[in-house]
Short mmCIF file of C-alpha atoms in Angstrom, two decimals:
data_model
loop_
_atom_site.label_atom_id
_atom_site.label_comp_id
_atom_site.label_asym_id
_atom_site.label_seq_id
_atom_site.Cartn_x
_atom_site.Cartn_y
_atom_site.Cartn_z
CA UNK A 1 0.00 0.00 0.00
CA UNK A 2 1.58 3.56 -0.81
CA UNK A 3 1.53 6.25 1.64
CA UNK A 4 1.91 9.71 1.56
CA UNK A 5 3.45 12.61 2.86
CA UNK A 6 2.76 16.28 2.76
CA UNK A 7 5.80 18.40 2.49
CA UNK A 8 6.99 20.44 4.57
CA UNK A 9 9.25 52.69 1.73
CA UNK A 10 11.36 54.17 -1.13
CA UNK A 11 13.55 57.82 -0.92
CA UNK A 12 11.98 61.00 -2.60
CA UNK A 13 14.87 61.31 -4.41
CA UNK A 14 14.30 58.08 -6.04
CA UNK A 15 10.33 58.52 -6.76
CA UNK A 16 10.31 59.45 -10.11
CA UNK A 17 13.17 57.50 -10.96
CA UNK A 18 11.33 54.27 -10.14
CA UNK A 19 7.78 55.53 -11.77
CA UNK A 20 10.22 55.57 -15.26
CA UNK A 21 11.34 52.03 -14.68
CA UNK A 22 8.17 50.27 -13.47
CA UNK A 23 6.39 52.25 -16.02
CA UNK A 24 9.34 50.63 -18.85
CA UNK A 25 9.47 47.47 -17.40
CA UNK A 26 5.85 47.08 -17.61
CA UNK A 27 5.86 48.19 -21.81
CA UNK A 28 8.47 45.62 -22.11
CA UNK A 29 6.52 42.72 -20.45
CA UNK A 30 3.49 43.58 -22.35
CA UNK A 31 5.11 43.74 -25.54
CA UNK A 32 6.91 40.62 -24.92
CA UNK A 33 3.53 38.78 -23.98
CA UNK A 34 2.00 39.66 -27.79
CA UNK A 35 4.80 39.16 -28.90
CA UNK A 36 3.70 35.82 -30.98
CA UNK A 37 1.22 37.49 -33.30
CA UNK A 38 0.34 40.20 -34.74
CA UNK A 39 -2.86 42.49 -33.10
CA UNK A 40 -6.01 40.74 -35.07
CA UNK A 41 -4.75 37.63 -36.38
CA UNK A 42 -6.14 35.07 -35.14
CA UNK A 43 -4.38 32.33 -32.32
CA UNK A 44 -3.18 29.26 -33.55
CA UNK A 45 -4.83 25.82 -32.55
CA UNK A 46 -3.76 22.77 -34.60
CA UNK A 47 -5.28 19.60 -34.82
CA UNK A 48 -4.22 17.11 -31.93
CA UNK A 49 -1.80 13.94 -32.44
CA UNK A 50 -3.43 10.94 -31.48
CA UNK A 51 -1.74 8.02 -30.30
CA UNK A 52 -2.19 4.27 -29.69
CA UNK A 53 -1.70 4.41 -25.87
CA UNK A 54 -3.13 5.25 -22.95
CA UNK A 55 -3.05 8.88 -21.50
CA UNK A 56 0.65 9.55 -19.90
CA UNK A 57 0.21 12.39 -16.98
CA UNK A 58 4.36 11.88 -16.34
CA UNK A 59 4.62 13.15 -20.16
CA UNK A 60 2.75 16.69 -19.07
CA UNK A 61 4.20 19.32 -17.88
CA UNK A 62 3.14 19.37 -14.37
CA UNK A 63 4.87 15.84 -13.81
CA UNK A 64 7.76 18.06 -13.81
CA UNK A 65 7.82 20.16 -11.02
CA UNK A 66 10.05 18.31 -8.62
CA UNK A 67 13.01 16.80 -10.69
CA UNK A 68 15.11 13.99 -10.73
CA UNK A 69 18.00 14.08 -8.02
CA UNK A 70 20.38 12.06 -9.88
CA UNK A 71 22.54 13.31 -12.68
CA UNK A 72 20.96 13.32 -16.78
CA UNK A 73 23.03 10.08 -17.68
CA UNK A 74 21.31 7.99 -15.14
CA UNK A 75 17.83 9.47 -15.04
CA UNK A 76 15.60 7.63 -18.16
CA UNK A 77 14.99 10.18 -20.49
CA UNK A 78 10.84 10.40 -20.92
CA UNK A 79 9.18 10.59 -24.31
CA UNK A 80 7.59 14.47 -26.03
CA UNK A 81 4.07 14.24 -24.70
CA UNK A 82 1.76 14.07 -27.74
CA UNK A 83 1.40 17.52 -29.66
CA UNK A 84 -1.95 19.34 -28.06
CA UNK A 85 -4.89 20.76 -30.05
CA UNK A 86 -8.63 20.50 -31.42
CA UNK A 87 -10.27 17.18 -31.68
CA UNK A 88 -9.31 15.41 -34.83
CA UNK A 89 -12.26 14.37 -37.48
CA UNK A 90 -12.71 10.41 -36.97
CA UNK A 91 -12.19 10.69 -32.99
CA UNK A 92 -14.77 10.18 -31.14
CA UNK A 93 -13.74 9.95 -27.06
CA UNK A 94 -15.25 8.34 -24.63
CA UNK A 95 -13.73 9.36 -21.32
CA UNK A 96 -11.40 11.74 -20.38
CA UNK A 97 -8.20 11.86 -18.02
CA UNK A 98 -7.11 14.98 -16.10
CA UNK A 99 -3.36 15.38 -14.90
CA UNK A 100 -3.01 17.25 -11.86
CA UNK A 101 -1.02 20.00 -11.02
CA UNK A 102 2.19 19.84 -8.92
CA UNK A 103 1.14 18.12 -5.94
CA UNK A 104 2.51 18.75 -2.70
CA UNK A 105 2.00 15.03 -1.37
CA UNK A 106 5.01 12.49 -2.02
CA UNK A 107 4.36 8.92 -2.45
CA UNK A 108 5.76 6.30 0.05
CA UNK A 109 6.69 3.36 -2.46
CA UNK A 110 8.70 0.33 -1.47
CA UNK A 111 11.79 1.37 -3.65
CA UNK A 112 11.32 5.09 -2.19
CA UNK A 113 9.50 8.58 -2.01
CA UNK A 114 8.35 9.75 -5.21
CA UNK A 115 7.16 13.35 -6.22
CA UNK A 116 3.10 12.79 -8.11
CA UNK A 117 0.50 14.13 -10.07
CA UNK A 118 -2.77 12.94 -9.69
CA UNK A 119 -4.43 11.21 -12.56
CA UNK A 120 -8.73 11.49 -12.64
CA UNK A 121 -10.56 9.58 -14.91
CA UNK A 122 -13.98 10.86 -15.28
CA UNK A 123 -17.03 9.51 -18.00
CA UNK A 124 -20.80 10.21 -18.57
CA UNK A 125 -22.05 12.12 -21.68
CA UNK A 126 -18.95 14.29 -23.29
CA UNK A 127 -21.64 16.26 -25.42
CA UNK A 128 -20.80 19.54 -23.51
CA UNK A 129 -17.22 19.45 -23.17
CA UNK A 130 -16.85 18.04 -26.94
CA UNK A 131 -19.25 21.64 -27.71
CA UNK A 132 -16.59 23.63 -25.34
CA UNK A 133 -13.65 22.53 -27.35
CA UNK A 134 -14.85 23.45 -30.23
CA UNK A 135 -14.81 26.72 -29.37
CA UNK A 136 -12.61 28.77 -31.53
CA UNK A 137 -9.67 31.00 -29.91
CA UNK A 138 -9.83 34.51 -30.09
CA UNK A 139 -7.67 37.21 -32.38
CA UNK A 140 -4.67 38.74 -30.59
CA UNK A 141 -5.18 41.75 -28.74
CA UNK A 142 -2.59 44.31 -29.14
CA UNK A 143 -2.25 44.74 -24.85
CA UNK A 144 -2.39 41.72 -22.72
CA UNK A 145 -1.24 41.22 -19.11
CA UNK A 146 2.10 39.40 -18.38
CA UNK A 147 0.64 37.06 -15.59
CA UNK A 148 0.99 32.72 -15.94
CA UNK A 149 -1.62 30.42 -16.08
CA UNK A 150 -1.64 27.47 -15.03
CA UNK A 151 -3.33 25.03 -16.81
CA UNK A 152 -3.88 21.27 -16.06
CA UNK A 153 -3.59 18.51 -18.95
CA UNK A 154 -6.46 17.15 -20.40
CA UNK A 155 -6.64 13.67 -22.26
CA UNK A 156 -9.38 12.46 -24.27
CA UNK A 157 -9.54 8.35 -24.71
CA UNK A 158 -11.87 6.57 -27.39
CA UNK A 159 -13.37 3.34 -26.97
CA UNK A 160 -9.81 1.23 -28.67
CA UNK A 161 -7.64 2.86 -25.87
CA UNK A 162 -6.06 6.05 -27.85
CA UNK A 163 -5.70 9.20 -26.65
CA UNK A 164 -5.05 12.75 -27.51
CA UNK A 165 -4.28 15.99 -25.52
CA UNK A 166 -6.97 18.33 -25.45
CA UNK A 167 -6.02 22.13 -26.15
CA UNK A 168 -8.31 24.46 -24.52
CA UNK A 169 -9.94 27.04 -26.40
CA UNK A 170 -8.08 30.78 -25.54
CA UNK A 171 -8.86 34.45 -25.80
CA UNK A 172 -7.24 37.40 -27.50
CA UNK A 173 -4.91 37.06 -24.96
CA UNK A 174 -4.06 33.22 -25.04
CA UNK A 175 -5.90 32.57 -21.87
CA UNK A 176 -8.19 29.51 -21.64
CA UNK A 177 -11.65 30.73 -21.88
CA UNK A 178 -15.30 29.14 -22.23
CA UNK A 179 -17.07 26.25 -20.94
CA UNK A 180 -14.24 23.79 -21.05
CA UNK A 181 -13.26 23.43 -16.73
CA UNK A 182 -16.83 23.80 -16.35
CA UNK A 183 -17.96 20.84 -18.42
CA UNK A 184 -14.91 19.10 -17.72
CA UNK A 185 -15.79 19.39 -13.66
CA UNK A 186 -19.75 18.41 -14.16
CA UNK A 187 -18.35 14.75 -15.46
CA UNK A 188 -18.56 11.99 -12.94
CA UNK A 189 -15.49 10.64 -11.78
CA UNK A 190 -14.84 6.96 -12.07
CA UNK A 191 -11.59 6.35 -10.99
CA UNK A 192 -8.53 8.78 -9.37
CA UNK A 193 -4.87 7.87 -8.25
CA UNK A 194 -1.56 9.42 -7.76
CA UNK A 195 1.11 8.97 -10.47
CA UNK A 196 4.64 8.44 -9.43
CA UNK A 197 6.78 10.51 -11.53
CA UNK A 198 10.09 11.28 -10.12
CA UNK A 199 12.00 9.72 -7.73
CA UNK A 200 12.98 11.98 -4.56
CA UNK A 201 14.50 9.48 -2.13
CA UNK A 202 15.21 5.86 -2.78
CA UNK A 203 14.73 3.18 -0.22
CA UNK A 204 18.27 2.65 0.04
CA UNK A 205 19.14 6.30 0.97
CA UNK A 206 16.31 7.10 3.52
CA UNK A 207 16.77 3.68 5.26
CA UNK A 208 20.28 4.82 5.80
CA UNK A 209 19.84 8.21 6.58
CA UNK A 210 21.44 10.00 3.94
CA UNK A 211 20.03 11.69 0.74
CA UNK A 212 19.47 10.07 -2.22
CA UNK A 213 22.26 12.98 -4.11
CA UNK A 214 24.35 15.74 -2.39
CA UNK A 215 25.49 19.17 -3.54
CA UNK A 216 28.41 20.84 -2.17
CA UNK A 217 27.65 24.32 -0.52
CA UNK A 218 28.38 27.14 -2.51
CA UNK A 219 31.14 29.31 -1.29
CA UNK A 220 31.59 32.78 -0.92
CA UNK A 221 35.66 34.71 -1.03
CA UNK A 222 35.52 37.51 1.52
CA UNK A 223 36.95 39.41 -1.68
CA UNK A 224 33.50 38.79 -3.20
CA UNK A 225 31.53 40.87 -0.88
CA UNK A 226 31.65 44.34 -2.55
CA UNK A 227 33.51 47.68 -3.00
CA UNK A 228 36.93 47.58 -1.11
CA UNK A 229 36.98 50.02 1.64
CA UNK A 230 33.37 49.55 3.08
CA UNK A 231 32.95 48.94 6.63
CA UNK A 232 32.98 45.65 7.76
CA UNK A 233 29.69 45.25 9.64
CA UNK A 234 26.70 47.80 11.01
CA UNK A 235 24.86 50.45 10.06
CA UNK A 236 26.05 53.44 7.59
CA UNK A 237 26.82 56.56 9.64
CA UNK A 238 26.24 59.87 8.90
CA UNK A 239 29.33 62.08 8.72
CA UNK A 240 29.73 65.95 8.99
CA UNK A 241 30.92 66.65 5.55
CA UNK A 242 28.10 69.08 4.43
CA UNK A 243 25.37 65.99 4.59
CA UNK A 244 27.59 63.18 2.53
CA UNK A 245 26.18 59.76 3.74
CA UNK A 246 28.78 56.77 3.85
CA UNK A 247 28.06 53.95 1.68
CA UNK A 248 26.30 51.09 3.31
CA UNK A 249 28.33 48.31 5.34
CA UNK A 250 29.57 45.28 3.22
CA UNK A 251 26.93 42.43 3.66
CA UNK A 252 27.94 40.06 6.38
CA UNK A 253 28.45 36.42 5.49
CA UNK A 254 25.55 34.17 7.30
CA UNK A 255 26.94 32.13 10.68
CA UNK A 256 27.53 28.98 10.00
CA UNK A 257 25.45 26.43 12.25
CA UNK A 258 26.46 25.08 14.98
CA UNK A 259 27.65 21.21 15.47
CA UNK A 260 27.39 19.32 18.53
CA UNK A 261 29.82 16.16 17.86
CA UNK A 262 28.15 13.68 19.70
CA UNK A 263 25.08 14.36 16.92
CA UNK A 264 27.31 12.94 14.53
CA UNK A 265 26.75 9.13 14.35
CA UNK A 266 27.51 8.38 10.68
CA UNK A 267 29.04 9.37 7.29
CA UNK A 268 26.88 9.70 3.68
CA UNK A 269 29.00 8.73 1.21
CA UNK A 270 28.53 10.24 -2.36
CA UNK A 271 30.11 10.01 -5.94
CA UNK A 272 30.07 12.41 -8.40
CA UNK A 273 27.97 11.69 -11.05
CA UNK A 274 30.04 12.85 -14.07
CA UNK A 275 33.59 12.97 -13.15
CA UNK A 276 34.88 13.09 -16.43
CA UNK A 277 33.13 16.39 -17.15
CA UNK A 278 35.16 19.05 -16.99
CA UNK A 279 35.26 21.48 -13.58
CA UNK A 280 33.00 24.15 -13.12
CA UNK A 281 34.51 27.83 -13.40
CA UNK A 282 34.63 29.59 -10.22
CA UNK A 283 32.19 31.68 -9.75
CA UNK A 284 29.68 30.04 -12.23
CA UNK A 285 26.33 29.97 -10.27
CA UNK A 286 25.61 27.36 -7.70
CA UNK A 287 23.65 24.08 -8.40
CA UNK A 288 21.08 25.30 -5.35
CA UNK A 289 21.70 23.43 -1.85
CA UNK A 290 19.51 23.82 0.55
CA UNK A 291 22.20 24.40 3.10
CA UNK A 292 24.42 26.71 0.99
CA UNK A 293 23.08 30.03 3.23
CA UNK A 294 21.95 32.39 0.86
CA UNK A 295 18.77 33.18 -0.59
CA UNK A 296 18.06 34.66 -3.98
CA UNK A 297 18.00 38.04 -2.79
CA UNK A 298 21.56 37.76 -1.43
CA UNK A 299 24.54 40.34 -2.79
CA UNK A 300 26.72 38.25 -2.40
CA UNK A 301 27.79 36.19 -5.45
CA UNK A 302 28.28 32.08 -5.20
CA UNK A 303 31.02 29.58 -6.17
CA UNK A 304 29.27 26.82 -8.27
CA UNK A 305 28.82 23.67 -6.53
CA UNK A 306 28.85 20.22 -7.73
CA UNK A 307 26.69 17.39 -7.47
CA UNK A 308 27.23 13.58 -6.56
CA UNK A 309 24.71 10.40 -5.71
CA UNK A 310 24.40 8.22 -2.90
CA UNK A 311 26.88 5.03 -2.88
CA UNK A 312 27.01 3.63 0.75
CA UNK A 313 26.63 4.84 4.94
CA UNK A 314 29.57 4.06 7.32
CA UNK A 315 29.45 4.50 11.11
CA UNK A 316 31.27 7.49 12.18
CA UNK A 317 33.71 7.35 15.54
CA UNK A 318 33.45 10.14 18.49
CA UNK A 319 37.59 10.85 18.04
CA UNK A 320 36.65 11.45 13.93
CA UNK A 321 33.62 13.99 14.99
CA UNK A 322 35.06 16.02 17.22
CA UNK A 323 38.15 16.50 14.79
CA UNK A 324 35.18 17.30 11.67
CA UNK A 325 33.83 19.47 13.69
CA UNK A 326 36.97 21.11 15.15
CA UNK A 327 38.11 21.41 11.80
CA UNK A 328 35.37 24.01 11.39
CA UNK A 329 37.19 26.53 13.79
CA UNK A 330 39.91 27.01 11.47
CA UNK A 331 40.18 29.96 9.17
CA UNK A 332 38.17 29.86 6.35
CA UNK A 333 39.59 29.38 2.68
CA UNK A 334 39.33 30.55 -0.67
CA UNK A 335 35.89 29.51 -2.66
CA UNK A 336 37.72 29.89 -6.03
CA UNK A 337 38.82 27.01 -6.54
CA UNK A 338 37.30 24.63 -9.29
CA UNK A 339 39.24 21.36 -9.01
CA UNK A 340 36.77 18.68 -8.89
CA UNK A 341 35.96 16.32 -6.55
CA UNK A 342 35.13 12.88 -7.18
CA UNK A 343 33.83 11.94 -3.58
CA UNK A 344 31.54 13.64 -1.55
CA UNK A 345 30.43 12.94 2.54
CA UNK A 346 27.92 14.09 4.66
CA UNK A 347 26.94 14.05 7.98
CA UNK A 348 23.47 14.15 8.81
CA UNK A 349 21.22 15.06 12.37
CA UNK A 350 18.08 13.41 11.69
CA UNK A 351 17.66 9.82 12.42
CA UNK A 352 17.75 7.25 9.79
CA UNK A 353 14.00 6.93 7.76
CA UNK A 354 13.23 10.72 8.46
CA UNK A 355 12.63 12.99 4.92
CA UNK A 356 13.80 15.52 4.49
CA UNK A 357 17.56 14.82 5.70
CA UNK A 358 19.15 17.26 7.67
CA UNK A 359 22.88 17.53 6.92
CA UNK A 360 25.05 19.11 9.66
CA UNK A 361 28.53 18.96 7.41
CA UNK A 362 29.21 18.74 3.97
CA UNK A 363 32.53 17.59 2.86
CA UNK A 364 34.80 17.41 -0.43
CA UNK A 365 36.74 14.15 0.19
CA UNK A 366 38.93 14.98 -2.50
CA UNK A 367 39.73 17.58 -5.19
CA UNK A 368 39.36 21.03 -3.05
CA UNK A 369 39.33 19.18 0.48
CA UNK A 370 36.92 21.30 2.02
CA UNK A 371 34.05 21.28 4.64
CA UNK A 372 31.19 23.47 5.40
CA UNK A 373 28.49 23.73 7.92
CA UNK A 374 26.65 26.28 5.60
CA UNK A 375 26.69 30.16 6.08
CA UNK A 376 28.98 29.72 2.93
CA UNK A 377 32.15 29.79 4.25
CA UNK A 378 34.42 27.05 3.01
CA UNK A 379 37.37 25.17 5.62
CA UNK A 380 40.26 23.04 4.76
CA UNK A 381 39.84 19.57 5.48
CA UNK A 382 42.60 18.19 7.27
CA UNK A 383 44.10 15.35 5.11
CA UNK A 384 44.38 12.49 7.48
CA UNK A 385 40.94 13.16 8.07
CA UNK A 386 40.48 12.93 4.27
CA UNK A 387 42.56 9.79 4.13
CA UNK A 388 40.74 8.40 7.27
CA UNK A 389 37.20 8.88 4.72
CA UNK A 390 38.03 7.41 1.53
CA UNK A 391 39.09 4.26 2.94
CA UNK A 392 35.87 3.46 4.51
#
């Protein structure tokens, strides 16, 4: 049986300054939204592609919200869903399938936890939606808003078991319009389940303790933070120089978290997917770790990081944590350099079977020979301690 889990005011100066750039930004945008035709013509809707299968929600776009943790060479590459339109001449459905959304449930399977979308079959008299899709789309308006829509993926099935995806009808503006979620919605449901699509964790991992695939943090130089000459840390200061303002302090790099040794029970062992690719440049953006301590509104710019999958858990000794984590008093070092790693550890908090992991040290085993506890700064990694890894 599967389970599932549910996841976790401006200057004056400035005023007319930003009125100009909202008011550009906002031509841009909606000249880049009609962008596809010209004001009048009307919007394109081809005929569907039918095919001899059964509808495929991990094909549509919203099976792809959560990806694959694992690298591109060892995740199966999934087929072009069918091309979306009207309702060929000759087809005549008799059920329809719905592909959810991005669904914030994960599946419990036996080989692991898997993001979803949920799949709803529904039946009954298709007169009305058949008359909604036939709706024509509307001619391009020459102003349209910028905003997203979001809409779900419809399948039509005939009586031999082929399908088609559905294209809803849109206005001037290429937003779905009509009857079509109405009529779709008034059909009786006859059967609804959750489609695995991606794997998150596998069985192997969580059992263990350890992620399924580790990214090393992304570092930050101290010679990245700004403009030389800025003050360290606090507030700017006024000065009396006839009402100059300083310039703002240099951001201040994030604290790195704390690490209690005797947490520290065992060692995630990782290898990197593609080590014959060849190293990142420093200073290429980051991959995006969790732990790395900055958010997308930080200043200060990331070293890339590089990603590895799980291979094995070994038991970690009190004398080898408290050197790990002692290690992590040392001065920091450098995040420029872009020699590769080929191993990667972790050490995690949270007990063995708990999602999501949480990783108290992140190490480079090789290549660089750093550790991190997050807040960005990198550490060297002492290399009997290095040695003392690899040969588990």
């Amino acid at each position: 049986m599967e389970h599932s889990r549910r996841t976790s005011g401006p200057r004056p100066g400035y005023t007319l300054v930003a009125r100009r750039v909202v008011a550009a930004a906002c031509v841009g945008l909606l000249v880049a939204a009609c962008a596809r035709v010209m004001p009048g013509e009307p919007i394109d809707r081809p005929v569907a592609e039918v095919v001899d299968a059964a509808p495929d929600c991990t094909t549509s776009g919203a099976g792809f919200a959560m990806p694959p943790p694992t690298s591109d060479d060892e995740s199966p590459s999934r087929p072009e869903p069918p091309r979306s339109g009207s309702v060929p001449e000759g087809f005549v459905p008799t059920s329809v399938v719905e592909c959810g959304l991005a669904s914030t449930t994960v599946l419990d399977r036996p080989d692991g936890l898997w993001s979803s979308v949920t799949e709803t079959t529904r039946g009954g008299d298709l007169g009305r939606l058949l008359a909604a899709l036939s709706e024509p789309n509307g001619r391009s308006l020459p102003v349209c808003t910028a905003d997203f829509e979001l809409v779900a993926d419809l399948w039509l099935v005939d009586a031999s078991g082929a399908s088609m995806r559905a294209a809803h009808p849109v206005d001037g503006c290429g937003k779905t319009t009509g009857d079509t979620r109405p009529a779709v919605a008034a059909l009786p449901v006859s059967a609804e389940r959750d489609v695995p699509v991606n794997l998150i964790e596998s069985r192997d991992a969580l059992d263990a303790g350890c992620s399924t695939s580790a990214t090393t943090p992304t570092f930050v130089d101290a010679n990245d933070l700004g403009v030389e000459g800025l003050p360290p840390d606090g507030d700017a200061t006024d000065h009396d120089d006839g009402g100059a303002t300083s310039l703002p302090a240099a951001p201040a790099l994030p604290e790195p978290a704390v690490v209690d040794p005797a947490d520290l029970d065992r060692v995630c062992l990782y290898r990197v997917a593609a080590p014959h690719d060849e190293p990142v440049p420093a200073g290429s953006p980051g991959v995006g770790d969790a732990d790395a301590g900055f958010g997308s509104g930080s200043s200060v710019p990331p070293k890339s990081g590089v990603s590895a999958t799980f291979d094995r858990v070994v038991p970690l000794d009190p004398t080898t944590a408290e050197a790990l984590v002692e290690a992590m008093d040392s001065p920091p070092v450098g995040g420029d350099c872009s020699d590769r790693p080929t191993s990667i550890a972790t050490l995690p908090l949270s007990e063995p079977g708990a999602w999501p992991v949480d990783v108290a040290l992140t190490i480079e085993l090789d290549g660089c020979r750093r550790l991190s506890a997050g807040g960005g700064q990198a550490h060297a990694l002492p290399p009997v301690l290095a040695e003392a890894l690899l040969v588990r």
